[in-house]
PDB file of C-alpha atoms in Angstrom:
ATOM      1  CA  SER A   1       8.892  -2.098 -18.280  1.00 80.00           C
ATOM      2  CA  GLN A   2       5.438  -2.068 -16.374  1.00 84.00           C
ATOM      3  CA  THR A   3       3.704   1.445 -16.132  1.00 91.00           C
ATOM      4  CA  ILE A   4      -0.035   1.931 -14.026  1.00 95.00           C
ATOM      5  CA  HIS A   5      -2.035   4.987 -14.805  1.00 96.00           C
ATOM      6  CA  GLN A   6      -4.241   6.631 -12.518  1.00 97.00           C
ATOM      7  CA  TRP A   7      -7.107   9.459 -13.464  1.00 94.00           C
ATOM      8  CA  PRO A   8      -7.774  11.711 -12.304  1.00 95.00           C
ATOM      9  CA  ALA A   9      -4.933  12.925 -10.107  1.00 95.00           C
ATOM     10  CA  THR A  10      -7.268  14.885  -8.224  1.00 96.00           C
ATOM     11  CA  LEU A  11     -10.885  15.373  -7.523  1.00 96.00           C
ATOM     12  CA  VAL A  12     -13.492  17.659  -5.611  1.00 97.00           C
ATOM     13  CA  GLN A  13     -17.066  15.838  -6.690  1.00 97.00           C
ATOM     14  CA  PRO A  14     -20.348  17.100  -4.249  1.00 97.00           C
ATOM     15  CA  VAL A  15     -22.364  14.384  -1.579  1.00 97.00           C
ATOM     16  CA  GLY A  16     -24.341  12.305  -3.697  1.00 97.00           C
ATOM     17  CA  SER A  17     -22.204  12.458  -7.109  1.00 97.00           C
ATOM     18  CA  PRO A  18     -21.462   9.629  -8.754  1.00 97.00           C
ATOM     19  CA  LEU A  19     -17.794   8.823  -9.252  1.00 96.00           C
ATOM     20  CA  SER A  20     -15.420   6.709 -11.504  1.00 97.00           C
ATOM     21  CA  LEU A  21     -12.249   6.719 -11.427  1.00 97.00           C
ATOM     22  CA  GLU A  22      -9.789   4.380 -13.761  1.00 97.00           C
ATOM     23  CA  CYS A  23      -7.081   1.937 -13.586  1.00 97.00           C
ATOM     24  CA  THR A  24      -4.528   1.124 -16.507  1.00 97.00           C
ATOM     25  CA  VAL A  25      -1.731  -0.895 -16.666  1.00 95.00           C
ATOM     26  CA  GLU A  26       0.878  -0.975 -19.669  1.00 94.00           C
ATOM     27  CA  GLY A  27       3.293  -3.810 -20.358  1.00 90.00           C
ATOM     28  CA  THR A  28       1.852  -6.908 -18.770  1.00 87.00           C
ATOM     29  CA  SER A  29      -0.816  -9.273 -18.879  1.00 85.00           C
ATOM     30  CA  ASN A  30      -3.464 -10.940 -16.855  1.00 87.00           C
ATOM     31  CA  PRO A  31      -1.977  -8.666 -13.280  1.00 90.00           C
ATOM     32  CA  ASN A  32      -4.511  -9.198 -10.634  1.00 90.00           C
ATOM     33  CA  LEU A  33      -5.295  -5.900  -9.859  1.00 93.00           C
ATOM     34  CA  TYR A  34      -6.372  -4.203  -6.633  1.00 93.00           C
ATOM     35  CA  TRP A  35      -8.053  -0.874  -5.233  1.00 95.00           C
ATOM     36  CA  TYR A  36      -7.417   0.868  -2.085  1.00 94.00           C
ATOM     37  CA  ARG A  37      -8.378   3.792   0.000  1.00 95.00           C
ATOM     38  CA  GLN A  38      -5.903   5.894   2.485  1.00 94.00           C
ATOM     39  CA  ALA A  39      -7.872   8.484   4.573  1.00 89.00           C
ATOM     40  CA  ALA A  40      -6.081  11.252   6.190  1.00 82.00           C
ATOM     41  CA  GLY A  41      -4.274   9.292   9.638  1.00 77.00           C
ATOM     42  CA  ARG A  42      -5.207   6.049   7.902  1.00 81.00           C
ATOM     43  CA  GLY A  43      -3.781   3.046   7.131  1.00 84.00           C
ATOM     44  CA  LEU A  44      -4.182   1.426   3.460  1.00 90.00           C
ATOM     45  CA  GLN A  45      -7.758  -0.037   3.412  1.00 90.00           C
ATOM     46  CA  LEU A  46      -8.179  -3.005   0.218  1.00 90.00           C
ATOM     47  CA  LEU A  47     -11.648  -2.290  -0.613  1.00 93.00           C
ATOM     48  CA  PHE A  48     -11.342  -4.782  -4.147  1.00 93.00           C
ATOM     49  CA  TYR A  49      -9.520  -7.152  -5.872  1.00 90.00           C
ATOM     50  CA  SER A  50      -9.767  -9.036  -9.086  1.00 92.00           C
ATOM     51  CA  VAL A  51      -7.599 -11.537 -10.591  1.00 89.00           C
ATOM     52  CA  GLY A  52      -8.765 -11.452 -14.320  1.00 91.00           C
ATOM     53  CA  ILE A  53     -11.772  -9.755 -16.691  1.00 94.00           C
ATOM     54  CA  GLY A  54     -14.934  -9.297 -14.965  1.00 93.00           C
ATOM     55  CA  GLN A  55     -14.054 -11.172 -11.581  1.00 93.00           C
ATOM     56  CA  ILE A  56     -14.298  -8.722  -8.763  1.00 93.00           C
ATOM     57  CA  SER A  57     -13.567  -9.852  -5.033  1.00 90.00           C
ATOM     58  CA  SER A  58     -14.811  -7.008  -2.188  1.00 88.00           C
ATOM     59  CA  GLU A  59     -12.987  -6.730   0.939  1.00 83.00           C
ATOM     60  CA  VAL A  60     -15.357  -3.611   3.098  1.00 80.00           C
ATOM     61  CA  PRO A  61     -19.788  -3.652   2.386  1.00 69.00           C
ATOM     62  CA  GLN A  62     -19.555   0.151   1.123  1.00 80.00           C
ATOM     63  CA  ASN A  63     -21.366   2.195  -1.395  1.00 90.00           C
ATOM     64  CA  LEU A  64     -18.258   1.110  -3.976  1.00 95.00           C
ATOM     65  CA  SER A  65     -18.276  -0.338  -6.624  1.00 95.00           C
ATOM     66  CA  ALA A  66     -15.218  -2.075  -9.204  1.00 96.00           C
ATOM     67  CA  SER A  67     -15.578  -3.416 -12.614  1.00 97.00           C
ATOM     68  CA  ARG A  68     -12.822  -5.382 -15.340  1.00 97.00           C
ATOM     69  CA  PRO A  69     -13.759  -4.493 -18.496  1.00 96.00           C
ATOM     70  CA  GLN A  70     -10.456  -5.593 -19.912  1.00 95.00           C
ATOM     71  CA  ASP A  71      -7.536  -7.363 -18.913  1.00 94.00           C
ATOM     72  CA  ARG A  72      -5.555  -4.196 -18.013  1.00 94.00           C
ATOM     73  CA  GLN A  73      -8.052  -1.768 -17.310  1.00 97.00           C
ATOM     74  CA  PHE A  74      -9.430  -1.665 -13.557  1.00 97.00           C
ATOM     75  CA  ILE A  75     -12.384   0.666 -12.797  1.00 97.00           C
ATOM     76  CA  LEU A  76     -14.039   2.479  -9.532  1.00 97.00           C
ATOM     77  CA  SER A  77     -17.276   3.570  -9.216  1.00 96.00           C
ATOM     78  CA  SER A  78     -20.016   5.119  -6.923  1.00 96.00           C
ATOM     79  CA  LYS A  79     -23.419   5.838  -7.492  1.00 95.00           C
ATOM     80  CA  LYS A  80     -23.758   8.518  -4.827  1.00 96.00           C
ATOM     81  CA  LEU A  81     -20.480   9.611  -3.226  1.00 96.00           C
ATOM     82  CA  LEU A  82     -20.970  10.012   0.654  1.00 95.00           C
ATOM     83  CA  LEU A  83     -18.469  12.664   2.958  1.00 95.00           C
ATOM     84  CA  SER A  84     -16.091   9.438   3.942  1.00 92.00           C
ATOM     85  CA  ASP A  85     -15.600   8.819   0.456  1.00 94.00           C
ATOM     86  CA  SER A  86     -13.093  11.538   1.071  1.00 95.00           C
ATOM     87  CA  GLY A  87      -9.481   9.732   0.879  1.00 95.00           C
ATOM     88  CA  PHE A  88      -6.776   9.128  -1.323  1.00 96.00           C
ATOM     89  CA  TYR A  89      -7.482   5.981  -4.031  1.00 97.00           C
ATOM     90  CA  LEU A  90      -4.350   4.081  -4.784  1.00 97.00           C
ATOM     91  CA  CYS A  91      -4.990   1.512  -7.854  1.00 97.00           C
ATOM     92  CA  ALA A  92      -2.289  -1.332  -7.579  1.00 94.00           C
ATOM     93  CA  TRP A  93      -0.705  -4.717  -9.756  1.00 93.00           C
ATOM     94  CA  ARG A  94       0.874  -7.673  -9.891  1.00 87.00           C
ATOM     95  CA  THR A  95       1.597 -10.124 -11.931  1.00 77.00           C
ATOM     96  CA  GLY A  96       0.259 -12.903 -10.081  1.00 63.00           C
ATOM     97  CA  VAL A  97      -1.094 -14.395  -6.276  1.00 55.00           C
ATOM     98  CA  TYR A  98       2.200 -15.438  -5.783  1.00 58.00           C
ATOM     99  CA  GLN A  99       3.901 -12.873  -6.876  1.00 59.00           C
ATOM    100  CA  GLU A 100       4.435 -10.889  -3.575  1.00 70.00           C
ATOM    101  CA  THR A 101       5.085  -7.503  -4.381  1.00 81.00           C
ATOM    102  CA  GLN A 102       2.335  -5.076  -5.887  1.00 87.00           C
ATOM    103  CA  TYR A 103       3.515  -1.981  -7.602  1.00 91.00           C
ATOM    104  CA  PHE A 104       1.025   0.831  -6.686  1.00 95.00           C
ATOM    105  CA  GLY A 105      -0.598   3.692  -9.592  1.00 96.00           C
ATOM    106  CA  PRO A 106      -0.045   7.391  -8.368  1.00 97.00           C
ATOM    107  CA  GLY A 107      -2.879   7.882  -6.842  1.00 97.00           C
ATOM    108  CA  THR A 108      -6.197   9.710  -6.850  1.00 97.00           C
ATOM    109  CA  ARG A 109      -6.451  12.269  -3.998  1.00 96.00           C
ATOM    110  CA  LEU A 110     -11.197  12.710  -3.841  1.00 96.00           C
ATOM    111  CA  LEU A 111     -12.730  15.192  -1.938  1.00 96.00           C
ATOM    112  CA  VAL A 112     -16.381  14.853  -0.865  1.00 96.00           C
ATOM    113  CA  LEU A 113     -17.908  17.626  -0.248  1.00 96.00           C
TER     114      LEU A 113
ATOM    115  CA  ARG B   1      -5.850  -6.614  17.963  1.00 65.00           C
ATOM    116  CA  LYS B   2      -4.601  -4.962  14.754  1.00 75.00           C
ATOM    117  CA  GLU B   3      -3.179  -7.504  12.598  1.00 88.00           C
ATOM    118  CA  VAL B   4      -0.370  -4.963  11.626  1.00 93.00           C
ATOM    119  CA  GLU B   5       1.172  -2.193  14.226  1.00 94.00           C
ATOM    120  CA  GLN B   6       3.155   0.238  13.921  1.00 94.00           C
ATOM    121  CA  ASP B   7       4.625   3.015  16.107  1.00 89.00           C
ATOM    122  CA  PRO B   8       3.496   6.401  14.702  1.00 87.00           C
ATOM    123  CA  GLY B   9       6.625   8.483  15.583  1.00 88.00           C
ATOM    124  CA  PRO B  10       6.929  11.121  14.203  1.00 93.00           C
ATOM    125  CA  PHE B  11      10.673  10.277  14.726  1.00 95.00           C
ATOM    126  CA  ASN B  12      12.399  13.571  14.170  1.00 96.00           C
ATOM    127  CA  VAL B  13      16.151  12.668  14.393  1.00 97.00           C
ATOM    128  CA  PRO B  14      19.181  15.257  12.790  1.00 97.00           C
ATOM    129  CA  GLU B  15      21.040  14.057   9.887  1.00 98.00           C
ATOM    130  CA  GLY B  16      23.483  11.266  10.123  1.00 97.00           C
ATOM    131  CA  ALA B  17      21.879   9.557  12.769  1.00 97.00           C
ATOM    132  CA  THR B  18      21.065   5.401  13.164  1.00 97.00           C
ATOM    133  CA  VAL B  19      16.987   5.396  13.771  1.00 97.00           C
ATOM    134  CA  ALA B  20      14.934   1.806  14.023  1.00 96.00           C
ATOM    135  CA  PHE B  21      11.167   1.226  13.370  1.00 95.00           C
ATOM    136  CA  ASN B  22       9.440  -1.787  14.819  1.00 94.00           C
ATOM    137  CA  CYS B  23       6.217  -3.128  13.547  1.00 95.00           C
ATOM    138  CA  THR B  24       4.024  -6.438  15.200  1.00 96.00           C
ATOM    139  CA  TYR B  25       1.955  -8.821  13.392  1.00 94.00           C
ATOM    140  CA  SER B  26      -1.206 -10.453  14.861  1.00 92.00           C
ATOM    141  CA  ASN B  27      -1.299 -13.431  12.087  1.00 86.00           C
ATOM    142  CA  SER B  28       1.800 -15.889  13.275  1.00 84.00           C
ATOM    143  CA  ALA B  29       0.593 -17.467   9.714  1.00 82.00           C
ATOM    144  CA  SER B  30       1.804 -15.022   7.648  1.00 81.00           C
ATOM    145  CA  GLN B  31       4.406 -15.660   5.171  1.00 80.00           C
ATOM    146  CA  SER B  32       5.854 -12.558   3.523  1.00 87.00           C
ATOM    147  CA  PHE B  33       7.060  -9.272   5.147  1.00 92.00           C
ATOM    148  CA  PHE B  34       8.069  -5.963   3.470  1.00 93.00           C
ATOM    149  CA  TRP B  35       8.533  -2.225   4.179  1.00 96.00           C
ATOM    150  CA  TYR B  36       7.272  -0.095   1.942  1.00 96.00           C
ATOM    151  CA  ARG B  37       7.849   3.762   1.932  1.00 97.00           C
ATOM    152  CA  GLN B  38       5.451   6.865   1.626  1.00 96.00           C
ATOM    153  CA  ASP B  39       6.097  10.354   0.525  1.00 96.00           C
ATOM    154  CA  CYS B  40       4.225  12.846   1.450  1.00 92.00           C
ATOM    155  CA  ARG B  41       0.711  12.505  -1.274  1.00 91.00           C
ATOM    156  CA  LYS B  42       2.529   9.884  -2.852  1.00 95.00           C
ATOM    157  CA  GLU B  43       1.812   6.294  -3.565  1.00 96.00           C
ATOM    158  CA  PRO B  44       3.566   4.166  -1.338  1.00 96.00           C
ATOM    159  CA  LYS B  45       6.866   2.163  -2.781  1.00 95.00           C
ATOM    160  CA  LEU B  46       8.280  -1.151  -2.033  1.00 93.00           C
ATOM    161  CA  LEU B  47      11.475  -0.973  -0.172  1.00 95.00           C
ATOM    162  CA  MET B  48      12.607  -3.847   0.876  1.00 93.00           C
ATOM    163  CA  SER B  49      11.223  -7.516   1.510  1.00 90.00           C
ATOM    164  CA  VAL B  50      11.875  -9.043   4.697  1.00 92.00           C
ATOM    165  CA  TYR B  51      13.565 -12.543   4.876  1.00 84.00           C
ATOM    166  CA  SER B  52      13.813 -14.711   8.021  1.00 84.00           C
ATOM    167  CA  SER B  53      18.117 -14.431   7.738  1.00 84.00           C
ATOM    168  CA  GLY B  54      18.008 -10.508   7.980  1.00 86.00           C
ATOM    169  CA  ASN B  55      18.206  -8.436   4.997  1.00 91.00           C
ATOM    170  CA  GLU B  56      20.677  -5.401   4.140  1.00 94.00           C
ATOM    171  CA  ASP B  57      20.395  -2.850   1.265  1.00 94.00           C
ATOM    172  CA  GLY B  58      22.981  -0.081   1.638  1.00 96.00           C
ATOM    173  CA  ARG B  59      22.201   1.642   4.732  1.00 97.00           C
ATOM    174  CA  PHE B  60      19.198  -0.040   5.557  1.00 97.00           C
ATOM    175  CA  THR B  61      18.701  -3.665   7.471  1.00 97.00           C
ATOM    176  CA  ALA B  62      15.502  -5.677   7.787  1.00 96.00           C
ATOM    177  CA  GLN B  63      15.091  -8.475  10.327  1.00 95.00           C
ATOM    178  CA  LEU B  64      12.443 -10.988  11.058  1.00 94.00           C
ATOM    179  CA  ASN B  65      11.631 -12.537  14.216  1.00 93.00           C
ATOM    180  CA  ARG B  66       8.316 -15.235  13.707  1.00 91.00           C
ATOM    181  CA  ALA B  67       8.050 -16.793  17.222  1.00 92.00           C
ATOM    182  CA  SER B  68       7.806 -13.379  17.974  1.00 93.00           C
ATOM    183  CA  GLN B  69       5.945 -12.023  15.232  1.00 94.00           C
ATOM    184  CA  TYR B  70       7.989  -8.633  14.927  1.00 94.00           C
ATOM    185  CA  ILE B  71      10.052  -6.864  12.056  1.00 95.00           C
ATOM    186  CA  SER B  72      11.866  -4.152  12.339  1.00 96.00           C
ATOM    187  CA  LEU B  73      14.219  -1.542  10.163  1.00 97.00           C
ATOM    188  CA  LEU B  74      17.168  -0.115  10.490  1.00 97.00           C
ATOM    189  CA  ILE B  75      18.445   3.472   8.608  1.00 98.00           C
ATOM    190  CA  ARG B  76      22.174   4.105   9.469  1.00 98.00           C
ATOM    191  CA  ASP B  77      23.448   7.275   8.639  1.00 98.00           C
ATOM    192  CA  SER B  78      19.820   9.066   7.687  1.00 98.00           C
ATOM    193  CA  LYS B  79      19.554  10.994   4.562  1.00 98.00           C
ATOM    194  CA  LEU B  80      17.245  13.936   4.429  1.00 98.00           C
ATOM    195  CA  SER B  81      15.647  12.320   2.007  1.00 97.00           C
ATOM    196  CA  ASP B  82      15.110   9.361   4.106  1.00 98.00           C
ATOM    197  CA  SER B  83      12.613  11.438   5.404  1.00 98.00           C
ATOM    198  CA  ALA B  84       8.915   9.853   4.706  1.00 97.00           C
ATOM    199  CA  THR B  85       6.238   7.948   6.444  1.00 96.00           C
ATOM    200  CA  TYR B  86       7.632   3.846   6.384  1.00 97.00           C
ATOM    201  CA  LEU B  87       5.037   1.249   5.859  1.00 96.00           C
ATOM    202  CA  CYS B  88       5.018  -2.210   7.502  1.00 96.00           C
ATOM    203  CA  VAL B  89       3.866  -4.466   5.551  1.00 93.00           C
ATOM    204  CA  VAL B  90       2.104  -8.140   5.860  1.00 91.00           C
ATOM    205  CA  MET B  91       1.279 -11.139   3.147  1.00 86.00           C
ATOM    206  CA  ASN B  92      -1.169 -13.531   4.195  1.00 77.00           C
ATOM    207  CA  TYR B  93      -1.489 -16.626   1.390  1.00 69.00           C
ATOM    208  CA  GLY B  94      -4.964 -17.936   1.266  1.00 62.00           C
ATOM    209  CA  GLY B  95      -7.982 -16.038   2.125  1.00 55.00           C
ATOM    210  CA  SER B  96      -8.039 -12.900   0.252  1.00 54.00           C
ATOM    211  CA  GLN B  97      -5.363 -14.084  -1.963  1.00 57.00           C
ATOM    212  CA  GLY B  98      -2.753 -12.834  -0.497  1.00 63.00           C
ATOM    213  CA  ASN B  99      -3.063  -9.685   0.065  1.00 76.00           C
ATOM    214  CA  LEU B 100      -0.890  -7.438   1.404  1.00 84.00           C
ATOM    215  CA  ILE B 101      -2.455  -6.099   5.068  1.00 88.00           C
ATOM    216  CA  PHE B 102      -0.431  -2.606   5.571  1.00 92.00           C
ATOM    217  CA  GLY B 103       0.676  -1.098   8.928  1.00 93.00           C
ATOM    218  CA  LYS B 104      -0.655   2.430   8.928  1.00 92.00           C
ATOM    219  CA  GLY B 105       3.092   3.638   9.495  1.00 94.00           C
ATOM    220  CA  THR B 106       5.632   5.633  11.177  1.00 95.00           C
ATOM    221  CA  LYS B 107       6.957   8.978   9.736  1.00 95.00           C
ATOM    222  CA  LEU B 108      10.459   9.695  10.442  1.00 97.00           C
ATOM    223  CA  SER B 109      11.651  13.391   9.741  1.00 97.00           C
ATOM    224  CA  VAL B 110      15.366  13.807   9.242  1.00 98.00           C
ATOM    225  CA  LYS B 111      16.147  17.289  10.189  1.00 96.00           C
ATOM    226  CA  PRO B 112      19.488  18.971   9.324  1.00 95.00           C
TER     227      PRO B 112
END
């Protein structure tokens, strides 16, 4: 069966510090991968998606970036965090563009102080 | 107009009650529809897909009205464990590779 992992589970970082969040999927190959952010009191916002290694599409301009160095690994990064980057970061996967259901990882809760 | 709109609630209901959530979407070309459930501080999990003919899964019934661009979720005989936020989700093909558009969610609290 497929599983999706995210780490760390929680993170407290000062403004201006770098960020690296990791997501890995097991039990499937060539998944579509997604990064979402859920800010307090707001809906899920799609940040990035990837259909393959090295292929990243950005949905929202921001100071974040994403990379996919391996088939089942998706990384979210920032060089300098802003207060507004605080939120719940969720990684999700699905097996293809038209396989409709997305499955979410447990998320990383980020607080920028 | 927001792509997916839901009443944020909270809906506070007693155990055993029937509760209905509504959702509207703005893109008439939307193809697929879902309800996800999100427990406090947890990730969203798929509750059920929503089909044009309507579909039922135990105590949960989902309906879709394409003409009105309206989706509903009915929960019968509410349980304490149904307390969560329910997210209405729409998928549009094309553009962003068929990505999901989430509503902000409707919070349900079932009381003893």
